[in-house]
């Protein structure tokens, strides 16, 4: 066995390793509590973890928490779930990471599956349609708020503003593939950071997360590096082999059994690709998923992606769990010889599997090497540039959603080498416009919480359904 490569003696890395005294059973209870409270998207989920793990339990300190968060932001996938995996692994090795990560996903997976069944069975019922009519307006307001929230953090200078604008133009006007936009942003940032250009290296990363800052030395884990958290070539090869097999063997098996063009094969391949390029969180990739799911695969109708996002917004867990709804509806509609609900269930579970198994791989494989990346300015610059580009990506998502929520008819306009969908103004959906404006006022003017806005718009949607006679 190869000897571990110690990083405990690296600069600023204490060598005093303490027994943190946190039992595995207690950790399971705490991770279940974190999972049950993980509403509000990644910002809310990270804040919940900070409050419980740093401020309340004092298991991990502020510096270590932020260092782990910055590492997770470098990775594709939901950063909040990966942060849970990382801290669970740091405290209780691989079993701790597995429990933390699975529990973080489980409540949302169960809730979205149940809602998908209800949607498939009762989706054409007037009450259900009215409920999701209201949800769409709230979700649109929340996505627009995400553009501003992330933009305030990420667009720190004119270069970052320009990169965000370039990302939006590339996606909206030229339909450049989302993965290519993210890759280009990362390369630009890495080169800029490596060259030491001020616009790329100043002020990268997150600021403080919570109101109470706890020093690493005052926590159960302390400042030391546990033995299992030091890089080992043998561990890296072993863990990579295990999780690559768990991830890719089902994909290859489906391809061998059914070939290309089968809905399950398409789901496995498409969402496996998504697992490798979902930088910047769920909002960043949803426009691409929606466009592919609607226009290329025919799994969804345009408005249904917003319905799925409304489900994910109102249930615990990562927002990227909306992909389970996409996989469910795709397999439900292309069920072949299977019962439609059984096919949908299998499609949803397959989507969740290929979406989240890679998250464990990225953490277990890369976390032991994380300390060596702490002062890497080029990687930090790549992260900042990707985050800036994500602002443009989410703006594209917001406009795509707005066009399909507020207008009943779109038409393609061609010119100057681009193709753009523009709304037919006479087809404006006035009730939806009024409800959306109300949601925007609630979010931006009165700072009303996300769940309250979602619930309020849903109730108003139901009332409109009753008044219009559709219920």
GROMACS .gro file of C-alpha atoms in nm:
model
  471
    1UNK     CA    1   0.000   0.000   0.000
    2UNK     CA    2   0.126   0.341  -0.086
    3UNK     CA    3   0.212   0.559   0.209
    4UNK     CA    4  -0.018   0.853   0.275
    5UNK     CA    5   0.112   1.185   0.158
    6UNK     CA    6   0.098   1.394   0.474
    7UNK     CA    7  -0.023   1.750   0.450
    8UNK     CA    8  -0.034   1.802   0.825
    9UNK     CA    9   0.303   1.968   0.815
   10UNK     CA   10   0.203   2.211   0.541
   11UNK     CA   11   0.203   2.579   0.631
   12UNK     CA   12  -0.069   2.678   0.877
   13UNK     CA   13  -0.172   2.315   0.929
   14UNK     CA   14  -0.149   2.210   1.297
   15UNK     CA   15  -0.057   1.853   1.373
   16UNK     CA   16  -0.253   1.814   1.699
   17UNK     CA   17  -0.524   1.560   1.621
   18UNK     CA   18  -0.795   1.534   1.886
   19UNK     CA   19  -1.071   1.277   1.940
   20UNK     CA   20  -1.378   1.480   1.861
   21UNK     CA   21  -1.602   1.258   2.076
   22UNK     CA   22  -1.902   1.281   1.841
   23UNK     CA   23  -2.077   0.945   1.823
   24UNK     CA   24  -2.194   0.818   1.485
   25UNK     CA   25  -2.550   0.778   1.619
   26UNK     CA   26  -2.556   1.143   1.725
   27UNK     CA   27  -2.424   1.247   1.385
   28UNK     CA   28  -2.702   1.051   1.211
   29UNK     CA   29  -2.964   1.232   1.420
   30UNK     CA   30  -2.812   1.571   1.340
   31UNK     CA   31  -2.783   1.499   0.967
   32UNK     CA   32  -3.149   1.390   0.966
   33UNK     CA   33  -3.237   1.723   1.128
   34UNK     CA   34  -3.033   1.915   0.871
   35UNK     CA   35  -3.210   1.726   0.591
   36UNK     CA   36  -3.555   1.800   0.733
   37UNK     CA   37  -3.475   2.173   0.747
   38UNK     CA   38  -3.301   2.202   0.410
   39UNK     CA   39  -3.548   2.434   0.237
   40UNK     CA   40  -3.473   2.755   0.052
   41UNK     CA   41  -3.218   2.652  -0.207
   42UNK     CA   42  -2.842   2.627  -0.152
   43UNK     CA   43  -2.813   2.958   0.034
   44UNK     CA   44  -3.074   2.852   0.288
   45UNK     CA   45  -2.935   2.501   0.317
   46UNK     CA   46  -2.580   2.624   0.376
   47UNK     CA   47  -2.709   2.867   0.638
   48UNK     CA   48  -2.892   2.582   0.817
   49UNK     CA   49  -2.576   2.371   0.823
   50UNK     CA   50  -2.372   2.663   0.951
   51UNK     CA   51  -2.620   2.736   1.228
   52UNK     CA   52  -2.638   2.374   1.344
   53UNK     CA   53  -2.284   2.246   1.285
   54UNK     CA   54  -2.080   2.559   1.355
   55UNK     CA   55  -2.282   2.783   1.585
   56UNK     CA   56  -2.491   2.532   1.781
   57UNK     CA   57  -2.296   2.204   1.789
   58UNK     CA   58  -1.947   2.355   1.738
   59UNK     CA   59  -1.836   2.045   1.552
   60UNK     CA   60  -1.644   2.241   1.291
   61UNK     CA   61  -1.509   2.597   1.285
   62UNK     CA   62  -1.579   2.890   1.056
   63UNK     CA   63  -1.252   2.874   0.861
   64UNK     CA   64  -1.280   2.502   0.796
   65UNK     CA   65  -1.648   2.534   0.703
   66UNK     CA   66  -1.575   2.806   0.446
   67UNK     CA   67  -1.275   2.620   0.312
   68UNK     CA   68  -1.491   2.313   0.252
   69UNK     CA   69  -1.763   2.529   0.095
   70UNK     CA   70  -1.518   2.693  -0.145
   71UNK     CA   71  -1.396   2.350  -0.249
   72UNK     CA   72  -1.752   2.231  -0.312
   73UNK     CA   73  -1.814   2.542  -0.522
   74UNK     CA   74  -1.534   2.426  -0.753
   75UNK     CA   75  -1.721   2.103  -0.822
   76UNK     CA   76  -2.013   2.021  -1.050
   77UNK     CA   77  -2.328   1.936  -0.861
   78UNK     CA   78  -2.528   2.076  -0.566
   79UNK     CA   79  -2.274   2.243  -0.338
   80UNK     CA   80  -2.490   2.222  -0.024
   81UNK     CA   81  -2.529   1.844  -0.052
   82UNK     CA   82  -2.161   1.804  -0.127
   83UNK     CA   83  -2.074   2.019   0.174
   84UNK     CA   84  -2.279   1.781   0.390
   85UNK     CA   85  -2.092   1.484   0.240
   86UNK     CA   86  -1.759   1.656   0.303
   87UNK     CA   87  -1.824   1.739   0.668
   88UNK     CA   88  -1.977   1.396   0.733
   89UNK     CA   89  -1.667   1.234   0.583
   90UNK     CA   90  -1.436   1.461   0.782
   91UNK     CA   91  -1.606   1.357   1.107
   92UNK     CA   92  -1.674   0.986   1.049
   93UNK     CA   93  -1.486   0.879   0.736
   94UNK     CA   94  -1.669   0.733   0.435
   95UNK     CA   95  -1.971   0.606   0.629
   96UNK     CA   96  -2.023   0.954   0.771
   97UNK     CA   97  -2.013   1.109   0.425
   98UNK     CA   98  -2.253   0.851   0.285
   99UNK     CA   99  -2.506   0.900   0.563
  100UNK     CA  100  -2.487   1.279   0.548
  101UNK     CA  101  -2.521   1.287   0.170
  102UNK     CA  102  -2.800   1.029   0.145
  103UNK     CA  103  -3.005   1.184   0.425
  104UNK     CA  104  -2.967   1.526   0.264
  105UNK     CA  105  -3.126   1.394  -0.056
  106UNK     CA  106  -3.376   1.142   0.082
  107UNK     CA  107  -3.662   1.368   0.203
  108UNK     CA  108  -3.666   1.561  -0.123
  109UNK     CA  109  -3.649   1.243  -0.332
  110UNK     CA  110  -3.948   1.093  -0.151
  111UNK     CA  111  -4.147   1.418  -0.169
  112UNK     CA  112  -4.077   1.480  -0.538
  113UNK     CA  113  -4.165   1.120  -0.623
  114UNK     CA  114  -4.498   1.148  -0.440
  115UNK     CA  115  -4.575   1.482  -0.607
  116UNK     CA  116  -4.479   1.338  -0.947
  117UNK     CA  117  -4.734   1.060  -0.900
  118UNK     CA  118  -5.000   1.313  -0.805
  119UNK     CA  119  -4.906   1.531  -1.100
  120UNK     CA  120  -4.919   1.241  -1.346
  121UNK     CA  121  -5.253   1.110  -1.216
  122UNK     CA  122  -5.433   1.437  -1.140
  123UNK     CA  123  -5.240   1.688  -1.352
  124UNK     CA  124  -5.540   1.763  -1.572
  125UNK     CA  125  -5.772   1.826  -1.279
  126UNK     CA  126  -5.868   2.192  -1.253
  127UNK     CA  127  -5.756   2.230  -0.891
  128UNK     CA  128  -5.409   2.091  -0.966
  129UNK     CA  129  -5.372   2.311  -1.273
  130UNK     CA  130  -5.478   2.618  -1.072
  131UNK     CA  131  -5.232   2.530  -0.794
  132UNK     CA  132  -4.939   2.508  -1.034
  133UNK     CA  133  -5.059   2.818  -1.218
  134UNK     CA  134  -4.994   3.007  -0.896
  135UNK     CA  135  -4.665   2.830  -0.831
  136UNK     CA  136  -4.528   2.934  -1.171
  137UNK     CA  137  -4.560   3.303  -1.087
  138UNK     CA  138  -4.383   3.259  -0.754
  139UNK     CA  139  -4.102   3.053  -0.906
  140UNK     CA  140  -4.040   3.317  -1.173
  141UNK     CA  141  -4.003   3.585  -0.902
  142UNK     CA  142  -3.767   3.361  -0.704
  143UNK     CA  143  -3.546   3.294  -1.007
  144UNK     CA  144  -3.523   3.668  -1.079
  145UNK     CA  145  -3.427   3.726  -0.715
  146UNK     CA  146  -3.154   3.463  -0.754
  147UNK     CA  147  -3.010   3.658  -1.049
  148UNK     CA  148  -2.970   3.969  -0.832
  149UNK     CA  149  -2.852   3.782  -0.522
  150UNK     CA  150  -2.580   3.591  -0.703
  151UNK     CA  151  -2.497   3.892  -0.917
  152UNK     CA  152  -2.430   4.112  -0.614
  153UNK     CA  153  -2.182   3.855  -0.486
  154UNK     CA  154  -2.018   3.757  -0.812
  155UNK     CA  155  -2.001   4.069  -1.031
  156UNK     CA  156  -1.732   4.256  -0.842
  157UNK     CA  157  -1.582   4.443  -1.137
  158UNK     CA  158  -1.649   4.527  -1.502
  159UNK     CA  159  -1.467   4.219  -1.627
  160UNK     CA  160  -1.704   3.991  -1.434
  161UNK     CA  161  -2.004   4.191  -1.556
  162UNK     CA  162  -1.879   4.148  -1.912
  163UNK     CA  163  -1.837   3.774  -1.866
  164UNK     CA  164  -2.191   3.744  -1.730
  165UNK     CA  165  -2.323   3.940  -2.028
  166UNK     CA  166  -2.122   3.724  -2.270
  167UNK     CA  167  -2.262   3.407  -2.113
  168UNK     CA  168  -2.618   3.537  -2.151
  169UNK     CA  169  -2.566   3.642  -2.515
  170UNK     CA  170  -2.404   3.309  -2.602
  171UNK     CA  171  -2.697   3.114  -2.458
  172UNK     CA  172  -2.996   3.331  -2.548
  173UNK     CA  173  -2.900   3.450  -2.895
  174UNK     CA  174  -2.653   3.191  -3.026
  175UNK     CA  175  -2.774   2.882  -2.837
  176UNK     CA  176  -2.420   2.785  -2.739
  177UNK     CA  177  -2.434   2.462  -2.532
  178UNK     CA  178  -2.438   2.528  -2.159
  179UNK     CA  179  -2.138   2.301  -2.082
  180UNK     CA  180  -1.927   2.494  -2.333
  181UNK     CA  181  -2.016   2.826  -2.169
  182UNK     CA  182  -1.913   2.695  -1.827
  183UNK     CA  183  -1.593   2.540  -1.962
  184UNK     CA  184  -1.496   2.864  -2.139
  185UNK     CA  185  -1.560   3.069  -1.824
  186UNK     CA  186  -1.348   2.834  -1.614
  187UNK     CA  187  -1.060   2.844  -1.862
  188UNK     CA  188  -1.070   3.225  -1.882
  189UNK     CA  189  -1.069   3.252  -1.503
  190UNK     CA  190  -0.789   2.999  -1.461
  191UNK     CA  191  -0.569   3.179  -1.715
  192UNK     CA  192  -0.649   3.519  -1.560
  193UNK     CA  193  -0.574   3.393  -1.211
  194UNK     CA  194  -0.255   3.224  -1.322
  195UNK     CA  195  -0.142   3.547  -1.486
  196UNK     CA  196  -0.223   3.742  -1.170
  197UNK     CA  197  -0.464   3.987  -1.333
  198UNK     CA  198  -0.633   4.192  -1.064
  199UNK     CA  199  -0.985   4.148  -1.200
  200UNK     CA  200  -0.957   3.771  -1.152
  201UNK     CA  201  -0.768   3.736  -0.824
  202UNK     CA  202  -0.915   4.003  -0.597
  203UNK     CA  203  -1.187   3.912  -0.350
  204UNK     CA  204  -1.255   3.554  -0.459
  205UNK     CA  205  -1.456   3.311  -0.254
  206UNK     CA  206  -1.728   3.341   0.005
  207UNK     CA  207  -1.750   3.580   0.292
  208UNK     CA  208  -1.878   3.475   0.630
  209UNK     CA  209  -2.194   3.264   0.631
  210UNK     CA  210  -2.357   3.314   0.969
  211UNK     CA  211  -2.382   3.576   1.238
  212UNK     CA  212  -2.169   3.389   1.492
  213UNK     CA  213  -1.811   3.314   1.389
  214UNK     CA  214  -1.652   3.015   1.567
  215UNK     CA  215  -1.277   2.956   1.563
  216UNK     CA  216  -1.159   2.612   1.450
  217UNK     CA  217  -0.961   2.568   1.771
  218UNK     CA  218  -1.281   2.600   1.977
  219UNK     CA  219  -1.461   2.312   1.803
  220UNK     CA  220  -1.483   1.937   1.848
  221UNK     CA  221  -1.272   1.873   1.538
  222UNK     CA  222  -1.013   2.134   1.625
  223UNK     CA  223  -0.752   2.260   1.383
  224UNK     CA  224  -0.575   1.933   1.314
  225UNK     CA  225  -0.603   1.711   1.009
  226UNK     CA  226  -0.748   1.364   1.086
  227UNK     CA  227  -0.544   1.072   0.956
  228UNK     CA  228  -0.812   0.966   0.709
  229UNK     CA  229  -0.821   1.320   0.564
  230UNK     CA  230  -0.466   1.299   0.426
  231UNK     CA  231  -0.417   1.210   0.058
  232UNK     CA  232  -0.342   0.846  -0.024
  233UNK     CA  233  -0.296   0.712  -0.375
  234UNK     CA  234  -0.435   0.371  -0.279
  235UNK     CA  235  -0.748   0.528  -0.127
  236UNK     CA  236  -0.799   0.750  -0.431
  237UNK     CA  237  -0.776   0.457  -0.674
  238UNK     CA  238  -1.005   0.240  -0.463
  239UNK     CA  239  -1.275   0.501  -0.409
  240UNK     CA  240  -1.263   0.613  -0.772
  241UNK     CA  241  -1.310   0.255  -0.891
  242UNK     CA  242  -1.604   0.190  -0.658
  243UNK     CA  243  -1.801   0.504  -0.737
  244UNK     CA  244  -1.723   0.505  -1.108
  245UNK     CA  245  -1.865   0.151  -1.120
  246UNK     CA  246  -2.173   0.250  -0.920
  247UNK     CA  247  -2.229   0.542  -1.153
  248UNK     CA  248  -2.140   0.409  -1.498
  249UNK     CA  249  -2.216   0.035  -1.489
  250UNK     CA  250  -2.594   0.097  -1.490
  251UNK     CA  251  -2.551   0.346  -1.776
  252UNK     CA  252  -2.346   0.103  -1.985
  253UNK     CA  253  -2.585  -0.180  -1.898
  254UNK     CA  254  -2.888   0.015  -2.019
  255UNK     CA  255  -2.708   0.111  -2.337
  256UNK     CA  256  -2.616  -0.254  -2.401
  257UNK     CA  257  -2.970  -0.379  -2.333
  258UNK     CA  258  -3.180  -0.114  -2.503
  259UNK     CA  259  -2.945   0.080  -2.730
  260UNK     CA  260  -2.973   0.447  -2.809
  261UNK     CA  261  -3.314   0.609  -2.841
  262UNK     CA  262  -3.467   0.425  -2.546
  263UNK     CA  263  -3.601   0.663  -2.281
  264UNK     CA  264  -3.408   0.496  -1.997
  265UNK     CA  265  -3.084   0.505  -2.194
  266UNK     CA  266  -3.144   0.868  -2.284
  267UNK     CA  267  -3.213   0.956  -1.920
  268UNK     CA  268  -2.901   0.776  -1.797
  269UNK     CA  269  -2.671   0.937  -2.053
  270UNK     CA  270  -2.817   1.287  -2.044
  271UNK     CA  271  -2.822   1.325  -1.666
  272UNK     CA  272  -2.479   1.164  -1.635
  273UNK     CA  273  -2.351   1.443  -1.858
  274UNK     CA  274  -2.536   1.694  -1.641
  275UNK     CA  275  -2.362   1.556  -1.333
  276UNK     CA  276  -2.030   1.662  -1.483
  277UNK     CA  277  -2.123   2.018  -1.585
  278UNK     CA  278  -2.371   2.145  -1.323
  279UNK     CA  279  -2.146   2.422  -1.195
  280UNK     CA  280  -2.319   2.709  -1.021
  281UNK     CA  281  -2.612   2.518  -0.873
  282UNK     CA  282  -2.953   2.415  -0.996
  283UNK     CA  283  -3.069   2.748  -1.142
  284UNK     CA  284  -2.767   2.756  -1.372
  285UNK     CA  285  -2.841   2.425  -1.540
  286UNK     CA  286  -3.221   2.423  -1.539
  287UNK     CA  287  -3.256   2.625  -1.858
  288UNK     CA  288  -3.044   2.369  -2.041
  289UNK     CA  289  -3.233   2.076  -1.887
  290UNK     CA  290  -3.566   2.243  -1.968
  291UNK     CA  291  -3.474   2.315  -2.328
  292UNK     CA  292  -3.338   1.966  -2.388
  293UNK     CA  293  -3.627   1.799  -2.205
  294UNK     CA  294  -3.888   2.000  -2.396
  295UNK     CA  295  -3.738   2.059  -2.740
  296UNK     CA  296  -3.502   1.765  -2.796
  297UNK     CA  297  -3.642   1.469  -2.602
  298UNK     CA  298  -4.008   1.572  -2.569
  299UNK     CA  299  -4.020   1.461  -2.206
  300UNK     CA  300  -4.196   1.777  -2.090
  301UNK     CA  301  -4.422   2.056  -2.208
  302UNK     CA  302  -4.277   2.408  -2.160
  303UNK     CA  303  -4.477   2.498  -1.850
  304UNK     CA  304  -4.412   2.169  -1.680
  305UNK     CA  305  -4.050   2.250  -1.599
  306UNK     CA  306  -4.176   2.538  -1.386
  307UNK     CA  307  -4.421   2.301  -1.218
  308UNK     CA  308  -4.132   2.072  -1.130
  309UNK     CA  309  -3.924   2.361  -1.001
  310UNK     CA  310  -4.218   2.466  -0.786
  311UNK     CA  311  -4.219   2.116  -0.635
  312UNK     CA  312  -3.847   2.135  -0.564
  313UNK     CA  313  -3.877   2.482  -0.411
  314UNK     CA  314  -4.145   2.368  -0.165
  315UNK     CA  315  -3.979   2.043  -0.053
  316UNK     CA  316  -3.656   1.985   0.143
  317UNK     CA  317  -3.334   1.897  -0.035
  318UNK     CA  318  -3.135   2.025  -0.333
  319UNK     CA  319  -3.321   2.216  -0.604
  320UNK     CA  320  -3.149   1.994  -0.860
  321UNK     CA  321  -3.393   1.727  -0.738
  322UNK     CA  322  -3.628   1.874  -0.998
  323UNK     CA  323  -3.444   1.652  -1.245
  324UNK     CA  324  -3.617   1.353  -1.083
  325UNK     CA  325  -3.949   1.501  -1.194
  326UNK     CA  326  -3.810   1.542  -1.547
  327UNK     CA  327  -3.695   1.179  -1.558
  328UNK     CA  328  -4.027   1.063  -1.414
  329UNK     CA  329  -4.237   1.244  -1.673
  330UNK     CA  330  -4.008   1.137  -1.958
  331UNK     CA  331  -4.036   0.767  -1.871
  332UNK     CA  332  -4.406   0.803  -1.782
  333UNK     CA  333  -4.483   0.927  -2.132
  334UNK     CA  334  -4.254   0.683  -2.314
  335UNK     CA  335  -4.340   0.384  -2.094
  336UNK     CA  336  -4.341   0.122  -2.369
  337UNK     CA  337  -4.475  -0.209  -2.238
  338UNK     CA  338  -4.442  -0.104  -1.874
  339UNK     CA  339  -4.715   0.042  -1.657
  340UNK     CA  340  -4.678   0.421  -1.699
  341UNK     CA  341  -4.643   0.490  -1.325
  342UNK     CA  342  -4.391   0.208  -1.284
  343UNK     CA  343  -4.192   0.341  -1.581
  344UNK     CA  344  -4.207   0.692  -1.437
  345UNK     CA  345  -4.088   0.572  -1.097
  346UNK     CA  346  -3.796   0.386  -1.252
  347UNK     CA  347  -3.710   0.688  -1.468
  348UNK     CA  348  -3.716   0.920  -1.166
  349UNK     CA  349  -3.500   0.687  -0.955
  350UNK     CA  350  -3.253   0.642  -1.240
  351UNK     CA  351  -3.226   1.020  -1.279
  352UNK     CA  352  -3.158   1.066  -0.909
  353UNK     CA  353  -2.898   0.787  -0.909
  354UNK     CA  354  -2.687   0.922  -1.196
  355UNK     CA  355  -2.725   1.279  -1.067
  356UNK     CA  356  -2.606   1.221  -0.711
  357UNK     CA  357  -2.367   0.923  -0.717
  358UNK     CA  358  -2.099   1.142  -0.885
  359UNK     CA  359  -2.131   1.391  -0.595
  360UNK     CA  360  -1.990   1.132  -0.357
  361UNK     CA  361  -1.712   1.054  -0.602
  362UNK     CA  362  -1.601   1.418  -0.626
  363UNK     CA  363  -1.584   1.454  -0.247
  364UNK     CA  364  -1.428   1.122  -0.152
  365UNK     CA  365  -1.172   1.148  -0.430
  366UNK     CA  366  -1.083   1.514  -0.402
  367UNK     CA  367  -1.138   1.617  -0.041
  368UNK     CA  368  -0.813   1.463   0.090
  369UNK     CA  369  -0.623   1.686  -0.151
  370UNK     CA  370  -0.826   1.994  -0.064
  371UNK     CA  371  -0.575   2.148   0.174
  372UNK     CA  372  -0.317   2.163  -0.103
  373UNK     CA  373  -0.561   2.380  -0.302
  374UNK     CA  374  -0.624   2.639  -0.029
  375UNK     CA  375  -0.388   2.902  -0.168
  376UNK     CA  376  -0.426   2.816  -0.536
  377UNK     CA  377  -0.519   3.152  -0.689
  378UNK     CA  378  -0.577   3.011  -1.037
  379UNK     CA  379  -0.845   2.768  -0.915
  380UNK     CA  380  -1.008   3.038  -0.701
  381UNK     CA  381  -1.016   3.266  -1.005
  382UNK     CA  382  -1.174   2.989  -1.215
  383UNK     CA  383  -1.445   2.953  -0.950
  384UNK     CA  384  -1.515   3.327  -0.945
  385UNK     CA  385  -1.534   3.345  -1.324
  386UNK     CA  386  -1.770   3.048  -1.343
  387UNK     CA  387  -1.990   3.211  -1.079
  388UNK     CA  388  -1.997   3.532  -1.283
  389UNK     CA  389  -2.096   3.340  -1.596
  390UNK     CA  390  -2.368   3.166  -1.394
  391UNK     CA  391  -2.537   3.504  -1.344
  392UNK     CA  392  -2.582   3.525  -1.722
  393UNK     CA  393  -2.695   3.162  -1.731
  394UNK     CA  394  -2.963   3.220  -1.467
  395UNK     CA  395  -3.079   3.536  -1.643
  396UNK     CA  396  -3.128   3.324  -1.954
  397UNK     CA  397  -3.329   3.079  -1.744
  398UNK     CA  398  -3.543   3.360  -1.601
  399UNK     CA  399  -3.625   3.501  -1.945
  400UNK     CA  400  -3.699   3.153  -2.084
  401UNK     CA  401  -3.938   3.091  -1.796
  402UNK     CA  402  -4.096   3.436  -1.827
  403UNK     CA  403  -4.170   3.390  -2.197
  404UNK     CA  404  -4.353   3.064  -2.129
  405UNK     CA  405  -4.535   3.184  -1.817
  406UNK     CA  406  -4.651   3.525  -1.933
  407UNK     CA  407  -4.732   3.455  -2.299
  408UNK     CA  408  -4.939   3.186  -2.461
  409UNK     CA  409  -4.772   3.214  -2.802
  410UNK     CA  410  -4.412   3.265  -2.917
  411UNK     CA  411  -4.266   3.299  -3.264
  412UNK     CA  412  -3.916   3.256  -3.396
  413UNK     CA  413  -3.733   3.559  -3.535
  414UNK     CA  414  -3.427   3.505  -3.756
  415UNK     CA  415  -3.161   3.757  -3.839
  416UNK     CA  416  -2.789   3.828  -3.822
  417UNK     CA  417  -2.716   3.460  -3.782
  418UNK     CA  418  -2.927   3.418  -3.468
  419UNK     CA  419  -3.268   3.272  -3.387
  420UNK     CA  420  -3.470   3.417  -3.100
  421UNK     CA  421  -3.812   3.329  -2.961
  422UNK     CA  422  -4.011   3.649  -2.914
  423UNK     CA  423  -4.355   3.676  -2.755
  424UNK     CA  424  -4.671   3.754  -2.946
  425UNK     CA  425  -4.786   4.051  -2.738
  426UNK     CA  426  -5.153   3.990  -2.804
  427UNK     CA  427  -5.117   3.647  -2.638
  428UNK     CA  428  -5.017   3.787  -2.298
  429UNK     CA  429  -5.164   3.586  -2.010
  430UNK     CA  430  -5.301   3.872  -1.803
  431UNK     CA  431  -5.388   3.676  -1.485
  432UNK     CA  432  -5.040   3.525  -1.484
  433UNK     CA  433  -4.884   3.869  -1.539
  434UNK     CA  434  -5.079   4.018  -1.246
  435UNK     CA  435  -4.987   3.729  -1.015
  436UNK     CA  436  -4.621   3.747  -1.119
  437UNK     CA  437  -4.608   4.122  -1.052
  438UNK     CA  438  -4.758   4.058  -0.710
  439UNK     CA  439  -4.494   3.793  -0.637
  440UNK     CA  440  -4.217   4.032  -0.749
  441UNK     CA  441  -4.347   4.304  -0.516
  442UNK     CA  442  -4.364   4.054  -0.229
  443UNK     CA  443  -4.007   3.933  -0.288
  444UNK     CA  444  -3.830   4.259  -0.373
  445UNK     CA  445  -4.031   4.529  -0.193
  446UNK     CA  446  -4.149   4.353   0.122
  447UNK     CA  447  -3.874   4.086   0.146
  448UNK     CA  448  -4.128   3.814   0.215
  449UNK     CA  449  -3.980   3.465   0.253
  450UNK     CA  450  -3.975   3.214  -0.029
  451UNK     CA  451  -4.209   2.957   0.126
  452UNK     CA  452  -4.464   3.227   0.215
  453UNK     CA  453  -4.460   3.361  -0.142
  454UNK     CA  454  -4.497   3.010  -0.285
  455UNK     CA  455  -4.787   2.931  -0.053
  456UNK     CA  456  -4.956   3.266  -0.116
  457UNK     CA  457  -4.933   3.237  -0.494
  458UNK     CA  458  -5.063   2.880  -0.481
  459UNK     CA  459  -5.368   2.993  -0.281
  460UNK     CA  460  -5.429   3.283  -0.520
  461UNK     CA  461  -5.399   3.041  -0.811
  462UNK     CA  462  -5.667   2.820  -0.655
  463UNK     CA  463  -5.893   3.121  -0.593
  464UNK     CA  464  -5.851   3.230  -0.955
  465UNK     CA  465  -5.942   2.877  -1.065
  466UNK     CA  466  -6.262   2.892  -0.863
  467UNK     CA  467  -6.348   3.241  -0.991
  468UNK     CA  468  -6.283   3.148  -1.354
  469UNK     CA  469  -6.486   2.828  -1.328
  470UNK     CA  470  -6.197   2.595  -1.409
  471UNK     CA  471  -6.234   2.418  -1.072
   0.00000   0.00000   0.00000
